[in-house]
Amino acid sequence: MPHVIEPATSSRAKCRGCGRKIEKGELRFGDREPSMFGDGEMTLWFHPLCAAYKRPEPLLETIERERVPDADRLIAAARLGLEHRRLPRLHGAERAPTGRARCRHCRNLIEKDTWRIPLVFFEEARFEPSGFIHAGCARGYFGTADVLDRVRQFSPDLTDADLADLARALG
């Protein structure tokens, strides 16, 4: 069965990308994956923008045959993720709570209280944590420093001052 874009029939589902609830009637993207538990399929639900950021290939397949509001923005975000293959790994931004993690790009320690970007890999229909990079290593790791919209989507608690500070750290 193909992937779907449809209004949510209830408000029970959570987005697999950001973890927030998908409200009833809100548009959602259903990524159909083979069931890990037997025959058949399972559907992973996403907000459309989260799908564009995290699952660009299936979203682009689907958006071409469905009419979707704000399709141009979703297509542009998904294409950027395809162009820069590591970009869908981005999962927000945070200040390092300790100085023990190593950057997956430069391999140096990430100092306590500096900005770091958590990374995730999509494996077996789940996003698995896979380390961090320095904010300053974003351009080298992702191939672009144009990540603030994605950070804002996956770290909604960051203030405008935090985002401005992070923009400086990104270079």
PDB file of C-alpha atoms in Angstrom:
ATOM      1  CA  MET A   1       0.000   0.000   0.000  1.00  0.00           C
ATOM      2  CA  PRO A   2       1.404   3.460  -0.841  1.00  0.00           C
ATOM      3  CA  HIS A   3       2.224   6.226   1.626  1.00  0.00           C
ATOM      4  CA  VAL A   4      -0.677   8.597   2.409  1.00  0.00           C
ATOM      5  CA  ILE A   5      -1.408  12.208   3.247  1.00  0.00           C
ATOM      6  CA  GLU A   6      -4.728  12.670   5.005  1.00  0.00           C
ATOM      7  CA  PRO A   7      -6.465  14.541   7.839  1.00  0.00           C
ATOM      8  CA  ALA A   8      -6.033  12.853  11.231  1.00  0.00           C
ATOM      9  CA  THR A   9      -9.160  10.913  12.199  1.00  0.00           C
ATOM     10  CA  SER A  10      -8.459  11.338  15.925  1.00  0.00           C
ATOM     11  CA  SER A  11      -5.868  13.047  18.089  1.00  0.00           C
ATOM     12  CA  ARG A  12      -4.300   9.834  19.417  1.00  0.00           C
ATOM     13  CA  ALA A  13      -1.274   9.628  17.085  1.00  0.00           C
ATOM     14  CA  LYS A  14       2.059  11.262  17.795  1.00  0.00           C
ATOM     15  CA  CYS A  15       4.442  12.446  15.133  1.00  0.00           C
ATOM     16  CA  ARG A  16       7.424  10.115  14.772  1.00  0.00           C
ATOM     17  CA  GLY A  17       9.625  13.091  13.902  1.00  0.00           C
ATOM     18  CA  CYS A  18       8.998  15.610  16.679  1.00  0.00           C
ATOM     19  CA  GLY A  19       7.054  13.507  19.207  1.00  0.00           C
ATOM     20  CA  ARG A  20       4.190  16.000  19.488  1.00  0.00           C
ATOM     21  CA  LYS A  21       0.537  15.054  19.117  1.00  0.00           C
ATOM     22  CA  ILE A  22      -1.141  15.258  15.713  1.00  0.00           C
ATOM     23  CA  GLU A  23      -4.485  16.950  16.358  1.00  0.00           C
ATOM     24  CA  LYS A  24      -7.760  15.670  14.927  1.00  0.00           C
ATOM     25  CA  GLY A  25      -8.370  17.093  11.449  1.00  0.00           C
ATOM     26  CA  GLU A  26      -4.737  18.197  11.074  1.00  0.00           C
ATOM     27  CA  LEU A  27      -3.014  17.012   7.907  1.00  0.00           C
ATOM     28  CA  ARG A  28      -0.620  14.094   8.493  1.00  0.00           C
ATOM     29  CA  PHE A  29       1.746  11.978   6.426  1.00  0.00           C
ATOM     30  CA  GLY A  30       1.599   8.192   6.765  1.00  0.00           C
ATOM     31  CA  ASP A  31       4.860   6.405   5.979  1.00  0.00           C
ATOM     32  CA  ARG A  32       3.955   2.780   5.237  1.00  0.00           C
ATOM     33  CA  GLU A  33       6.632   0.318   6.325  1.00  0.00           C
ATOM     34  CA  PRO A  34       6.678  -3.504   6.435  1.00  0.00           C
ATOM     35  CA  SER A  35       5.552  -4.750   9.829  1.00  0.00           C
ATOM     36  CA  MET A  36       8.374  -5.892  12.104  1.00  0.00           C
ATOM     37  CA  PHE A  37       5.957  -8.191  13.905  1.00  0.00           C
ATOM     38  CA  GLY A  38       4.623 -10.329  11.062  1.00  0.00           C
ATOM     39  CA  ASP A  39       2.852 -10.055   7.742  1.00  0.00           C
ATOM     40  CA  GLY A  40       1.446  -6.767   6.556  1.00  0.00           C
ATOM     41  CA  GLU A  41       2.358  -3.148   7.054  1.00  0.00           C
ATOM     42  CA  MET A  42       2.408  -0.502   9.723  1.00  0.00           C
ATOM     43  CA  THR A  43       1.925   3.230   9.295  1.00  0.00           C
ATOM     44  CA  LEU A  44       4.263   5.750  10.895  1.00  0.00           C
ATOM     45  CA  TRP A  45       2.534   9.133  11.235  1.00  0.00           C
ATOM     46  CA  PHE A  46       4.302  12.462  10.795  1.00  0.00           C
ATOM     47  CA  HIS A  47       3.403  16.126  10.577  1.00  0.00           C
ATOM     48  CA  PRO A  48       4.003  16.966   6.879  1.00  0.00           C
ATOM     49  CA  LEU A  49       6.894  19.327   7.681  1.00  0.00           C
ATOM     50  CA  CYS A  50       8.500  16.745   9.990  1.00  0.00           C
ATOM     51  CA  ALA A  51       8.219  14.198   7.169  1.00  0.00           C
ATOM     52  CA  ALA A  52       9.853  16.649   4.747  1.00  0.00           C
ATOM     53  CA  TYR A  53      12.742  17.064   7.179  1.00  0.00           C
ATOM     54  CA  LYS A  54      13.094  13.437   8.351  1.00  0.00           C
ATOM     55  CA  ARG A  55      11.678  11.217   5.557  1.00  0.00           C
ATOM     56  CA  PRO A  56      12.163  13.235   2.345  1.00  0.00           C
ATOM     57  CA  GLU A  57      12.061  10.362  -0.174  1.00  0.00           C
ATOM     58  CA  PRO A  58       8.693   8.858   0.828  1.00  0.00           C
ATOM     59  CA  LEU A  59       7.160  12.320   1.209  1.00  0.00           C
ATOM     60  CA  LEU A  60       8.256  13.387  -2.285  1.00  0.00           C
ATOM     61  CA  GLU A  61       6.843  10.153  -3.756  1.00  0.00           C
ATOM     62  CA  THR A  62       3.505  10.912  -2.147  1.00  0.00           C
ATOM     63  CA  ILE A  63       3.267  14.658  -2.621  1.00  0.00           C
ATOM     64  CA  GLU A  64       3.556  14.274  -6.386  1.00  0.00           C
ATOM     65  CA  ARG A  65       0.207  12.446  -6.555  1.00  0.00           C
ATOM     66  CA  GLU A  66      -1.693  14.292  -3.780  1.00  0.00           C
ATOM     67  CA  ARG A  67      -2.846  17.890  -3.484  1.00  0.00           C
ATOM     68  CA  VAL A  68      -1.309  19.305  -0.343  1.00  0.00           C
ATOM     69  CA  PRO A  69      -1.456  22.827   1.085  1.00  0.00           C
ATOM     70  CA  ASP A  70       1.981  24.471   1.278  1.00  0.00           C
ATOM     71  CA  ALA A  71       3.363  21.804  -1.086  1.00  0.00           C
ATOM     72  CA  ASP A  72       6.095  24.099  -2.462  1.00  0.00           C
ATOM     73  CA  ARG A  73       7.609  24.585   1.005  1.00  0.00           C
ATOM     74  CA  LEU A  74       7.431  20.850   1.773  1.00  0.00           C
ATOM     75  CA  ILE A  75       9.006  19.931  -1.570  1.00  0.00           C
ATOM     76  CA  ALA A  76      11.831  22.449  -1.096  1.00  0.00           C
ATOM     77  CA  ALA A  77      12.573  21.142   2.419  1.00  0.00           C
ATOM     78  CA  ALA A  78      12.516  17.526   1.249  1.00  0.00           C
ATOM     79  CA  ARG A  79      14.756  18.241  -1.756  1.00  0.00           C
ATOM     80  CA  LEU A  80      17.278  19.983   0.487  1.00  0.00           C
ATOM     81  CA  GLY A  81      17.329  16.822   2.625  1.00  0.00           C
ATOM     82  CA  LEU A  82      17.983  14.700  -0.460  1.00  0.00           C
ATOM     83  CA  GLU A  83      20.674  17.074  -1.694  1.00  0.00           C
ATOM     84  CA  HIS A  84      22.463  16.970   1.672  1.00  0.00           C
ATOM     85  CA  ARG A  85      22.092  13.291   2.657  1.00  0.00           C
ATOM     86  CA  ARG A  86      23.023  13.782   6.326  1.00  0.00           C
ATOM     87  CA  LEU A  87      20.526  16.590   6.922  1.00  0.00           C
ATOM     88  CA  PRO A  88      17.600  14.271   7.855  1.00  0.00           C
ATOM     89  CA  ARG A  89      19.715  13.082  10.815  1.00  0.00           C
ATOM     90  CA  LEU A  90      19.412  16.486  12.525  1.00  0.00           C
ATOM     91  CA  HIS A  91      17.231  16.324  15.618  1.00  0.00           C
ATOM     92  CA  GLY A  92      17.212  19.820  17.105  1.00  0.00           C
ATOM     93  CA  ALA A  93      19.868  21.594  19.159  1.00  0.00           C
ATOM     94  CA  GLU A  94      20.765  21.825  22.815  1.00  0.00           C
ATOM     95  CA  ARG A  95      23.465  22.980  25.164  1.00  0.00           C
ATOM     96  CA  ALA A  96      25.807  20.170  26.183  1.00  0.00           C
ATOM     97  CA  PRO A  97      25.004  19.162  29.787  1.00  0.00           C
ATOM     98  CA  THR A  98      28.488  17.638  30.256  1.00  0.00           C
ATOM     99  CA  GLY A  99      31.795  17.729  28.451  1.00  0.00           C
ATOM    100  CA  ARG A 100      31.973  13.988  27.732  1.00  0.00           C
ATOM    101  CA  ALA A 101      30.404  13.636  24.256  1.00  0.00           C
ATOM    102  CA  ARG A 102      32.580  13.631  21.136  1.00  0.00           C
ATOM    103  CA  CYS A 103      31.644  15.344  17.893  1.00  0.00           C
ATOM    104  CA  ARG A 104      30.947  12.848  15.104  1.00  0.00           C
ATOM    105  CA  HIS A 105      32.519  15.244  12.609  1.00  0.00           C
ATOM    106  CA  CYS A 106      35.781  16.484  14.163  1.00  0.00           C
ATOM    107  CA  ARG A 107      36.049  13.837  16.937  1.00  0.00           C
ATOM    108  CA  ASN A 108      36.885  16.481  19.575  1.00  0.00           C
ATOM    109  CA  LEU A 109      35.056  16.702  22.899  1.00  0.00           C
ATOM    110  CA  ILE A 110      32.004  18.956  22.973  1.00  0.00           C
ATOM    111  CA  GLU A 111      32.544  21.334  25.900  1.00  0.00           C
ATOM    112  CA  LYS A 112      29.914  21.702  28.594  1.00  0.00           C
ATOM    113  CA  ASP A 113      27.291  24.431  27.923  1.00  0.00           C
ATOM    114  CA  THR A 114      28.223  24.820  24.243  1.00  0.00           C
ATOM    115  CA  TRP A 115      25.694  24.256  21.455  1.00  0.00           C
ATOM    116  CA  ARG A 116      25.501  20.766  20.050  1.00  0.00           C
ATOM    117  CA  ILE A 117      23.230  19.155  17.467  1.00  0.00           C
ATOM    118  CA  PRO A 118      21.820  15.710  18.306  1.00  0.00           C
ATOM    119  CA  LEU A 119      21.788  13.196  15.464  1.00  0.00           C
ATOM    120  CA  VAL A 120      19.412  10.282  14.804  1.00  0.00           C
ATOM    121  CA  PHE A 121      19.385   7.459  12.258  1.00  0.00           C
ATOM    122  CA  PHE A 122      16.202   5.915  10.867  1.00  0.00           C
ATOM    123  CA  GLU A 123      16.535   2.156  11.377  1.00  0.00           C
ATOM    124  CA  GLU A 124      13.867  -0.530  11.627  1.00  0.00           C
ATOM    125  CA  ALA A 125      11.054   2.055  11.489  1.00  0.00           C
ATOM    126  CA  ARG A 126      12.495   4.041  14.423  1.00  0.00           C
ATOM    127  CA  PHE A 127      14.783   6.992  14.932  1.00  0.00           C
ATOM    128  CA  GLU A 128      17.790   5.862  16.958  1.00  0.00           C
ATOM    129  CA  PRO A 129      20.082   8.380  18.708  1.00  0.00           C
ATOM    130  CA  SER A 130      23.523   8.380  17.138  1.00  0.00           C
ATOM    131  CA  GLY A 131      25.603  11.069  18.805  1.00  0.00           C
ATOM    132  CA  PHE A 132      26.195  14.780  18.421  1.00  0.00           C
ATOM    133  CA  ILE A 133      28.133  17.357  16.458  1.00  0.00           C
ATOM    134  CA  HIS A 134      29.389  20.802  17.446  1.00  0.00           C
ATOM    135  CA  ALA A 135      27.148  23.550  16.101  1.00  0.00           C
ATOM    136  CA  GLY A 136      30.234  24.930  14.341  1.00  0.00           C
ATOM    137  CA  CYS A 137      30.746  21.587  12.558  1.00  0.00           C
ATOM    138  CA  ALA A 138      27.271  21.697  10.948  1.00  0.00           C
ATOM    139  CA  ARG A 139      28.484  23.039   7.598  1.00  0.00           C
ATOM    140  CA  GLY A 140      31.178  20.370   7.320  1.00  0.00           C
ATOM    141  CA  TYR A 141      28.960  17.501   8.484  1.00  0.00           C
ATOM    142  CA  PHE A 142      25.691  18.358   6.719  1.00  0.00           C
ATOM    143  CA  GLY A 143      27.161  20.207   3.741  1.00  0.00           C
ATOM    144  CA  THR A 144      25.116  23.293   4.659  1.00  0.00           C
ATOM    145  CA  ALA A 145      24.667  25.598   7.634  1.00  0.00           C
ATOM    146  CA  ASP A 146      21.025  26.287   6.657  1.00  0.00           C
ATOM    147  CA  VAL A 147      19.622  24.314   9.586  1.00  0.00           C
ATOM    148  CA  LEU A 148      17.780  26.818  11.804  1.00  0.00           C
ATOM    149  CA  ASP A 149      14.299  25.970  10.468  1.00  0.00           C
ATOM    150  CA  ARG A 150      14.914  22.292  11.208  1.00  0.00           C
ATOM    151  CA  VAL A 151      16.295  23.091  14.655  1.00  0.00           C
ATOM    152  CA  ARG A 152      13.217  25.218  15.380  1.00  0.00           C
ATOM    153  CA  GLN A 153      10.931  22.326  14.325  1.00  0.00           C
ATOM    154  CA  PHE A 154      12.622  19.731  16.550  1.00  0.00           C
ATOM    155  CA  SER A 155      13.540  22.005  19.486  1.00  0.00           C
ATOM    156  CA  PRO A 156      10.382  24.110  19.954  1.00  0.00           C
ATOM    157  CA  ASP A 157      11.386  25.228  23.465  1.00  0.00           C
ATOM    158  CA  LEU A 158      14.318  27.309  22.205  1.00  0.00           C
ATOM    159  CA  THR A 159      13.751  31.046  22.554  1.00  0.00           C
ATOM    160  CA  ASP A 160      14.537  33.645  19.898  1.00  0.00           C
ATOM    161  CA  ALA A 161      17.636  34.573  21.937  1.00  0.00           C
ATOM    162  CA  ASP A 162      18.718  30.897  21.942  1.00  0.00           C
ATOM    163  CA  LEU A 163      18.254  30.697  18.175  1.00  0.00           C
ATOM    164  CA  ALA A 164      20.264  33.894  17.654  1.00  0.00           C
ATOM    165  CA  ASP A 165      23.068  32.492  19.851  1.00  0.00           C
ATOM    166  CA  LEU A 166      22.935  29.201  17.955  1.00  0.00           C
ATOM    167  CA  ALA A 167      23.092  31.067  14.622  1.00  0.00           C
ATOM    168  CA  ARG A 168      26.325  32.693  15.823  1.00  0.00           C
ATOM    169  CA  ALA A 169      27.699  29.291  16.848  1.00  0.00           C
ATOM    170  CA  LEU A 170      26.804  27.852  13.428  1.00  0.00           C
ATOM    171  CA  GLY A 171      28.969  30.548  11.842  1.00  0.00           C
TER     172      GLY A 171
END
